[in-house]
Short mmCIF file of C-alpha atoms in Angstrom, two decimals:
data_model
loop_
_atom_site.label_atom_id
_atom_site.label_comp_id
_atom_site.label_asym_id
_atom_site.label_seq_id
_atom_site.Cartn_x
_atom_site.Cartn_y
_atom_site.Cartn_z
CA UNK A 1 -143.59 -5.25 -75.13
CA UNK A 2 -143.85 -6.60 -71.70
CA UNK A 3 -146.23 -5.08 -69.19
CA UNK A 4 -144.23 -2.50 -67.39
CA UNK A 5 -146.64 -0.20 -65.60
CA UNK A 6 -145.79 -1.50 -62.15
CA UNK A 7 -142.18 -2.32 -62.72
CA UNK A 8 -139.19 -0.65 -61.19
CA UNK A 9 -137.33 0.57 -64.22
CA UNK A 10 -133.99 1.02 -62.30
CA UNK A 11 -133.49 -2.25 -60.59
CA UNK A 12 -135.68 -4.63 -62.85
CA UNK A 13 -133.40 -7.62 -63.79
CA UNK A 14 -134.90 -7.76 -67.47
CA UNK A 15 -132.69 -5.62 -69.49
CA UNK A 16 -135.58 -4.90 -71.93
CA UNK A 17 -137.29 -3.27 -69.01
CA UNK A 18 -134.55 -1.97 -66.75
CA UNK A 19 -133.40 1.78 -67.70
CA UNK A 20 -129.78 1.36 -68.22
CA UNK A 21 -129.46 5.29 -68.52
CA UNK A 22 -129.50 5.26 -64.73
CA UNK A 23 -126.28 3.60 -64.61
CA UNK A 24 -124.37 6.71 -64.17
CA UNK A 25 -121.59 5.52 -62.01
CA UNK A 26 -118.71 4.28 -64.05
CA UNK A 27 -116.74 2.03 -61.54
CA UNK A 28 -118.14 -1.11 -63.24
CA UNK A 29 -116.73 -0.07 -66.40
CA UNK A 30 -113.41 0.75 -64.98
CA UNK A 31 -113.25 -2.47 -63.11
CA UNK A 32 -114.14 -4.52 -66.25
CA UNK A 33 -111.15 -2.99 -68.04
CA UNK A 34 -108.99 -5.19 -65.91
CA UNK A 35 -110.53 -8.46 -67.33
CA UNK A 36 -108.57 -10.07 -70.08
CA UNK A 37 -106.13 -7.18 -70.44
CA UNK A 38 -102.31 -6.55 -70.32
CA UNK A 39 -102.09 -3.72 -68.02
CA UNK A 40 -99.50 -0.89 -67.76
CA UNK A 41 -100.22 1.80 -64.96
CA UNK A 42 -98.71 5.00 -64.54
CA UNK A 43 -97.73 6.96 -61.40
CA UNK A 44 -99.63 9.86 -59.84
CA UNK A 45 -101.50 11.96 -59.19
CA UNK A 46 -99.33 13.91 -56.54
CA UNK A 47 -101.97 14.27 -53.93
CA UNK A 48 -102.48 10.54 -53.79
CA UNK A 49 -98.84 9.29 -53.88
CA UNK A 50 -96.49 11.76 -52.47
CA UNK A 51 -95.71 13.47 -49.22
CA UNK A 52 -96.08 17.21 -48.70
CA UNK A 53 -92.30 17.48 -48.71
CA UNK A 54 -92.03 16.15 -52.16
CA UNK A 55 -91.15 18.70 -54.89
CA UNK A 56 -93.54 19.73 -57.80
CA UNK A 57 -92.06 17.74 -60.51
CA UNK A 58 -93.58 14.44 -59.28
CA UNK A 59 -96.33 13.53 -61.64
CA UNK A 60 -99.69 15.35 -61.32
CA UNK A 61 -101.53 12.81 -63.82
CA UNK A 62 -101.82 9.35 -64.41
CA UNK A 63 -102.37 7.08 -67.69
CA UNK A 64 -103.43 3.57 -67.46
CA UNK A 65 -103.16 1.37 -70.47
CA UNK A 66 -105.34 -1.81 -71.06
CA UNK A 67 -104.55 -4.14 -73.97
CA UNK A 68 -107.61 -6.40 -74.24
CA UNK A 69 -106.81 -9.92 -75.41
CA UNK A 70 -110.09 -10.05 -77.50
CA UNK A 71 -109.71 -7.34 -80.19
CA UNK A 72 -112.33 -4.66 -80.36
CA UNK A 73 -112.06 -4.59 -83.99
CA UNK A 74 -109.64 -4.18 -86.91
CA UNK A 75 -106.49 -2.10 -85.98
CA UNK A 76 -107.35 -2.17 -82.15
CA UNK A 77 -104.52 -1.39 -79.84
CA UNK A 78 -105.73 -0.49 -76.52
CA UNK A 79 -108.01 1.29 -74.01
CA UNK A 80 -106.69 4.07 -71.89
CA UNK A 81 -107.78 5.92 -68.60
CA UNK A 82 -106.30 9.32 -68.11
CA UNK A 83 -106.70 11.30 -64.62
CA UNK A 84 -105.17 14.59 -63.86
CA UNK A 85 -105.42 16.83 -61.09
CA UNK A 86 -105.93 19.68 -63.42
CA UNK A 87 -109.23 18.11 -64.82
CA UNK A 88 -112.74 17.74 -63.11
CA UNK A 89 -113.41 14.64 -65.03
CA UNK A 90 -111.62 11.02 -65.99
CA UNK A 91 -110.79 10.63 -69.78
CA UNK A 92 -111.50 7.18 -71.19
CA UNK A 93 -110.45 6.41 -74.85
CA UNK A 94 -109.97 3.48 -77.34
CA UNK A 95 -106.90 3.78 -79.52
CA UNK A 96 -106.42 2.27 -82.92
CA UNK A 97 -103.31 1.92 -85.24
CA UNK A 98 -104.08 2.13 -88.87
CA UNK A 99 -100.56 2.09 -89.89
CA UNK A 100 -100.14 5.91 -89.29
CA UNK A 101 -99.45 5.75 -85.41
CA UNK A 102 -101.86 6.06 -82.68
CA UNK A 103 -105.38 7.38 -83.40
CA UNK A 104 -108.43 7.90 -80.98
CA UNK A 105 -111.67 6.14 -82.30
CA UNK A 106 -113.80 6.68 -79.03
CA UNK A 107 -113.45 9.37 -76.43
CA UNK A 108 -115.55 9.68 -73.15
CA UNK A 109 -115.43 12.24 -70.27
CA UNK A 110 -117.06 11.55 -66.98
CA UNK A 111 -117.21 11.77 -63.44
CA UNK A 112 -116.68 8.39 -61.67
CA UNK A 113 -119.55 9.00 -59.28
CA UNK A 114 -122.55 11.37 -59.78
CA UNK A 115 -124.14 10.77 -56.10
CA UNK A 116 -127.17 8.89 -57.17
CA UNK A 117 -125.72 5.44 -56.08
CA UNK A 118 -124.44 4.15 -52.80
CA UNK A 119 -121.18 2.47 -52.23
CA UNK A 120 -122.50 -0.90 -53.67
CA UNK A 121 -123.81 0.87 -56.73
CA UNK A 122 -127.53 0.67 -55.79
CA UNK A 123 -129.73 3.40 -56.73
CA UNK A 124 -130.74 5.94 -54.02
CA UNK A 125 -134.03 7.55 -53.79
CA UNK A 126 -134.01 11.32 -54.73
CA UNK A 127 -134.32 12.40 -51.02
CA UNK A 128 -131.05 10.41 -50.26
CA UNK A 129 -129.02 11.70 -53.05
CA UNK A 130 -126.20 13.80 -52.33
CA UNK A 131 -123.44 15.45 -54.20
CA UNK A 132 -119.91 13.83 -54.18
CA UNK A 133 -117.73 15.13 -51.46
CA UNK A 134 -115.03 16.18 -53.85
CA UNK A 135 -117.52 17.60 -56.37
CA UNK A 136 -115.63 20.00 -58.71
CA UNK A 137 -116.69 23.61 -58.97
CA UNK A 138 -116.50 23.49 -62.80
CA UNK A 139 -117.41 20.50 -64.82
CA UNK A 140 -117.13 20.00 -68.68
CA UNK A 141 -116.50 23.41 -70.41
CA UNK A 142 -114.71 24.56 -73.45
CA UNK A 143 -111.73 25.44 -71.29
CA UNK A 144 -111.69 21.96 -69.75
CA UNK A 145 -111.67 20.50 -73.32
CA UNK A 146 -109.00 22.51 -74.36
CA UNK A 147 -106.93 21.54 -71.38
CA UNK A 148 -107.07 17.86 -72.24
CA UNK A 149 -103.76 17.12 -73.72
CA UNK A 150 -104.70 14.54 -76.42
CA UNK A 151 -101.48 14.90 -78.21
CA UNK A 152 -99.25 14.35 -75.20
CA UNK A 153 -101.34 11.46 -74.11
CA UNK A 154 -100.74 9.59 -77.46
CA UNK A 155 -97.13 10.51 -77.47
CA UNK A 156 -96.77 9.04 -74.00
CA UNK A 157 -98.83 5.96 -74.79
CA UNK A 158 -96.63 5.25 -77.77
CA UNK A 159 -93.37 5.60 -75.80
CA UNK A 160 -94.83 3.08 -73.36
CA UNK A 161 -96.01 0.66 -76.08
CA UNK A 162 -92.75 0.88 -78.16
CA UNK A 163 -91.14 -1.52 -75.73
CA UNK A 164 -90.81 -4.92 -77.20
CA UNK A 165 -89.01 -6.67 -74.33
CA UNK A 166 -92.07 -8.98 -74.03
CA UNK A 167 -90.43 -10.90 -76.85
CA UNK A 168 -87.45 -12.00 -74.64
CA UNK A 169 -88.63 -11.39 -71.11
CA UNK A 170 -92.34 -12.24 -71.25
CA UNK A 171 -95.19 -10.51 -69.83
CA UNK A 172 -95.47 -9.53 -65.98
CA UNK A 173 -98.75 -11.03 -64.46
CA UNK A 174 -100.39 -9.70 -61.49
CA UNK A 175 -100.08 -12.43 -58.70
CA UNK A 176 -98.29 -14.88 -60.62
CA UNK A 177 -95.06 -15.49 -62.74
CA UNK A 178 -94.26 -13.79 -65.97
CA UNK A 179 -96.14 -15.14 -69.10
CA UNK A 180 -93.50 -16.18 -71.56
CA UNK A 181 -93.72 -15.13 -75.17
CA UNK A 182 -93.94 -18.77 -76.45
CA UNK A 183 -96.90 -19.45 -73.99
CA UNK A 184 -99.05 -16.37 -75.37
CA UNK A 185 -102.38 -17.41 -76.94
CA UNK A 186 -103.05 -16.11 -80.61
CA UNK A 187 -105.35 -13.34 -79.27
CA UNK A 188 -102.42 -12.12 -76.89
CA UNK A 189 -99.86 -12.15 -79.53
CA UNK A 190 -102.01 -10.41 -82.12
CA UNK A 191 -102.61 -7.60 -79.59
CA UNK A 192 -98.87 -7.27 -78.96
CA UNK A 193 -97.93 -7.66 -82.70
CA UNK A 194 -100.17 -4.72 -83.60
CA UNK A 195 -97.78 -2.37 -81.70
CA UNK A 196 -94.78 -2.99 -83.95
CA UNK A 197 -95.61 -0.32 -86.37
CA UNK A 198 -95.84 2.11 -83.64
CA UNK A 199 -92.48 1.22 -82.30
CA UNK A 200 -91.12 1.70 -85.92
CA UNK A 201 -92.68 5.09 -86.24
CA UNK A 202 -91.34 6.37 -83.11
CA UNK A 203 -87.65 5.30 -83.96
CA UNK A 204 -87.96 7.34 -86.97
CA UNK A 205 -88.78 10.62 -85.16
CA UNK A 206 -86.05 13.12 -84.84
CA UNK A 207 -84.29 13.74 -81.57
CA UNK A 208 -85.13 16.93 -79.49
CA UNK A 209 -82.82 19.73 -80.64
CA UNK A 210 -80.07 20.55 -78.38
CA UNK A 211 -80.84 24.32 -78.23
CA UNK A 212 -84.22 23.38 -76.90
CA UNK A 213 -82.86 21.25 -74.00
CA UNK A 214 -80.16 23.89 -73.10
CA UNK A 215 -82.96 26.40 -72.98
CA UNK A 216 -85.27 24.17 -70.80
CA UNK A 217 -82.50 23.36 -68.53
CA UNK A 218 -81.54 26.93 -68.05
CA UNK A 219 -85.17 27.92 -67.34
CA UNK A 220 -85.55 25.08 -65.03
CA UNK A 221 -82.49 26.12 -62.90
CA UNK A 222 -83.84 29.70 -62.89
CA UNK A 223 -87.32 28.81 -61.77
CA UNK A 224 -86.49 26.08 -59.24
CA UNK A 225 -85.26 28.63 -56.50
CA UNK A 226 -88.72 30.44 -56.70
CA UNK A 227 -90.29 27.73 -55.02
CA UNK A 228 -92.97 25.11 -55.65
CA UNK A 229 -94.57 25.17 -59.09
CA UNK A 230 -91.68 25.30 -61.46
CA UNK A 231 -93.13 22.81 -63.75
CA UNK A 232 -96.22 24.59 -64.06
CA UNK A 233 -94.59 27.97 -64.81
CA UNK A 234 -92.34 26.29 -67.32
CA UNK A 235 -95.50 24.97 -69.06
CA UNK A 236 -96.91 28.34 -69.14
CA UNK A 237 -93.69 29.92 -70.50
CA UNK A 238 -93.24 27.24 -73.32
CA UNK A 239 -97.00 26.59 -73.76
CA UNK A 240 -96.77 22.98 -73.56
CA UNK A 241 -98.54 20.58 -71.17
CA UNK A 242 -96.88 19.76 -67.99
CA UNK A 243 -95.94 16.10 -68.71
CA UNK A 244 -94.13 17.48 -71.90
CA UNK A 245 -92.18 19.79 -69.77
CA UNK A 246 -91.09 16.86 -67.55
CA UNK A 247 -90.10 14.69 -70.70
CA UNK A 248 -87.89 17.74 -71.82
CA UNK A 249 -86.21 17.80 -68.31
CA UNK A 250 -85.60 14.22 -68.35
CA UNK A 251 -84.02 14.52 -71.85
CA UNK A 252 -81.96 17.37 -70.67
CA UNK A 253 -80.58 15.35 -67.89
CA UNK A 254 -79.58 12.45 -70.24
CA UNK A 255 -77.88 14.96 -72.57
CA UNK A 256 -75.94 16.28 -69.64
CA UNK A 257 -77.37 19.70 -69.66
CA UNK A 258 -78.93 19.11 -66.09
CA UNK A 259 -77.12 17.31 -63.27
CA UNK A 260 -78.20 13.54 -62.84
CA UNK A 261 -80.96 12.87 -60.31
CA UNK A 262 -79.80 11.92 -56.93
CA UNK A 263 -80.83 8.98 -55.02
CA UNK A 264 -83.58 9.84 -52.61
CA UNK A 265 -84.20 13.18 -54.31
CA UNK A 266 -86.33 14.33 -57.32
CA UNK A 267 -86.21 17.63 -59.36
CA UNK A 268 -82.40 18.32 -58.84
CA UNK A 269 -81.97 21.69 -60.68
CA UNK A 270 -78.26 22.06 -61.07
CA UNK A 271 -76.17 22.35 -64.38
CA UNK A 272 -74.87 19.45 -65.95
CA UNK A 273 -71.42 18.88 -67.37
CA UNK A 274 -72.59 19.59 -70.86
CA UNK A 275 -74.31 22.82 -70.29
CA UNK A 276 -72.35 25.55 -72.34
CA UNK A 277 -70.51 28.13 -70.61
CA UNK A 278 -72.37 31.25 -69.78
CA UNK A 279 -75.82 29.42 -69.58
CA UNK A 280 -78.08 29.22 -66.58
CA UNK A 281 -77.97 33.08 -66.34
CA UNK A 282 -74.34 33.58 -65.81
CA UNK A 283 -72.33 35.70 -68.03
CA UNK A 284 -69.93 34.32 -70.61
CA UNK A 285 -66.59 36.23 -70.43
CA UNK A 286 -64.79 33.80 -72.74
CA UNK A 287 -62.63 35.07 -75.72
CA UNK A 288 -64.90 33.29 -78.23
CA UNK A 289 -68.04 35.16 -76.85
CA UNK A 290 -66.17 38.42 -76.72
CA UNK A 291 -65.30 37.95 -80.57
CA UNK A 292 -68.70 36.85 -81.48
CA UNK A 293 -70.21 40.07 -79.98
CA UNK A 294 -67.75 42.24 -81.81
CA UNK A 295 -68.66 40.67 -85.07
CA UNK A 296 -72.43 40.96 -84.05
CA UNK A 297 -71.75 44.50 -83.65
CA UNK A 298 -70.22 45.03 -86.90
CA UNK A 299 -72.91 42.76 -88.77
CA UNK A 300 -75.68 44.67 -87.27
CA UNK A 301 -73.95 48.14 -87.88
CA UNK A 302 -74.65 49.04 -84.32
CA UNK A 303 -72.15 51.88 -84.66
CA UNK A 304 -73.53 53.42 -87.57
CA UNK A 305 -77.08 53.72 -86.01
CA UNK A 306 -78.30 56.78 -84.03
CA UNK A 307 -78.16 55.08 -80.72
CA UNK A 308 -77.07 56.35 -77.38
CA UNK A 309 -73.93 54.68 -75.50
CA UNK A 310 -76.49 53.18 -73.06
CA UNK A 311 -78.27 51.43 -75.80
CA UNK A 312 -75.13 50.11 -77.21
CA UNK A 313 -74.22 48.75 -73.84
CA UNK A 314 -77.44 47.30 -73.23
CA UNK A 315 -76.93 45.29 -76.46
CA UNK A 316 -73.58 44.07 -75.37
CA UNK A 317 -74.58 43.02 -71.93
CA UNK A 318 -77.50 40.97 -73.33
CA UNK A 319 -75.17 39.26 -75.64
CA UNK A 320 -72.74 38.41 -72.67
CA UNK A 321 -75.57 36.94 -70.56
CA UNK A 322 -77.95 35.35 -73.14
CA UNK A 323 -78.25 31.55 -73.35
CA UNK A 324 -77.18 29.29 -76.27
CA UNK A 325 -80.43 30.12 -77.96
CA UNK A 326 -79.71 33.83 -77.68
CA UNK A 327 -82.37 34.58 -74.92
CA UNK A 328 -81.98 36.86 -72.00
CA UNK A 329 -84.75 37.39 -69.44
CA UNK A 330 -85.58 41.08 -68.78
CA UNK A 331 -85.12 40.69 -65.28
CA UNK A 332 -81.73 39.32 -65.74
CA UNK A 333 -80.68 41.91 -68.17
CA UNK A 334 -81.74 44.75 -65.69
CA UNK A 335 -79.63 43.05 -62.90
CA UNK A 336 -76.66 42.59 -65.33
CA UNK A 337 -76.75 46.33 -66.25
CA UNK A 338 -76.10 47.01 -62.38
CA UNK A 339 -73.24 44.42 -62.19
CA UNK A 340 -69.97 46.43 -62.44
CA UNK A 341 -68.05 43.29 -63.73
CA UNK A 342 -70.36 42.77 -66.55
CA UNK A 343 -70.69 46.34 -67.39
CA UNK A 344 -66.90 46.88 -67.39
CA UNK A 345 -66.57 44.00 -69.73
CA UNK A 346 -69.32 45.42 -72.07
CA UNK A 347 -67.37 48.90 -72.18
CA UNK A 348 -64.23 47.10 -73.15
CA UNK A 349 -65.94 45.21 -75.85
CA UNK A 350 -67.56 48.55 -77.13
CA UNK A 351 -64.30 50.21 -77.14
CA UNK A 352 -62.75 47.60 -79.16
CA UNK A 353 -65.51 47.54 -81.67
CA UNK A 354 -65.21 51.47 -82.06
CA UNK A 355 -61.48 51.22 -82.73
CA UNK A 356 -62.00 48.56 -85.43
CA UNK A 357 -64.85 50.81 -86.68
CA UNK A 358 -62.55 53.82 -86.84
CA UNK A 359 -59.75 51.90 -88.63
CA UNK A 360 -62.17 50.75 -91.35
CA UNK A 361 -63.50 54.12 -91.92
CA UNK A 362 -60.03 55.62 -92.42
CA UNK A 363 -59.05 52.89 -94.99
#
């Protein structure tokens, strides 16, 4: 062992002596990810990339994908950095593909600055050390760990990496022209080829069900007028991460359940041409809906039960205003019971059901 009694363990140039555990700042690690990598950088977070007038469905998180040309080992796919306004730490991970889709083989959570270094990365004496300006009130806790959407991160990375346009269009290069597929090195091609099974796996997944997208479209239309935070409220309602809700809303637009986005605007919350009649909180007075309700009354034997007329009408009103998935909000139901037009239609349906019931009982 070298004589270290008078050595500065923190700044000593000999790695056998230097105490690397003081290299708390991660900026060097983050910068080095750019070296020898194909890079895909996502948008966000909101506070950094959007003006105060922008609506809430602008991304509040960010995923950066780094595909290293020199593999980190068998089945290596990429490194990723995930930042979210909802988390007090940065998430770093190394992803593998062992033929079953993406898996996480390394996971780190850290603050990018701890306050023991200056802007140039030099160690500060204890008397000079200060907490970072934006130091969060809570750091890593069990609640923070639960809020890291690992499954959603993997899904979004798979979506990004399933694009095989590099075979025909080449690879975009920062500060230069695109790199053609035939000019790729063996290491570069190997890194990209390892994504093929991910693409195949995604193509085999079932599409989102129409009923789910209809419901998300209706809920989005209902929540948007309540002000900022619609995406956050929907995430709570459906118990899904906010990025998943945004993906569902985008899918609802593609299916025509929500109106298309308009140039210069985001978050258009209006019914699309394919949203079923009676959706988005409005009553459905169509002949088909009325017939369906009568059959529901008969199938549930509503008139044979010991129910008051008000209870029977509540059942019918709920069926008139519910969405395609059979869901009606409590507030909407209470408002509908005070709506003369809806209540009158419910009385007519109840009268028809009673007449049919009486005829059947006399046969």
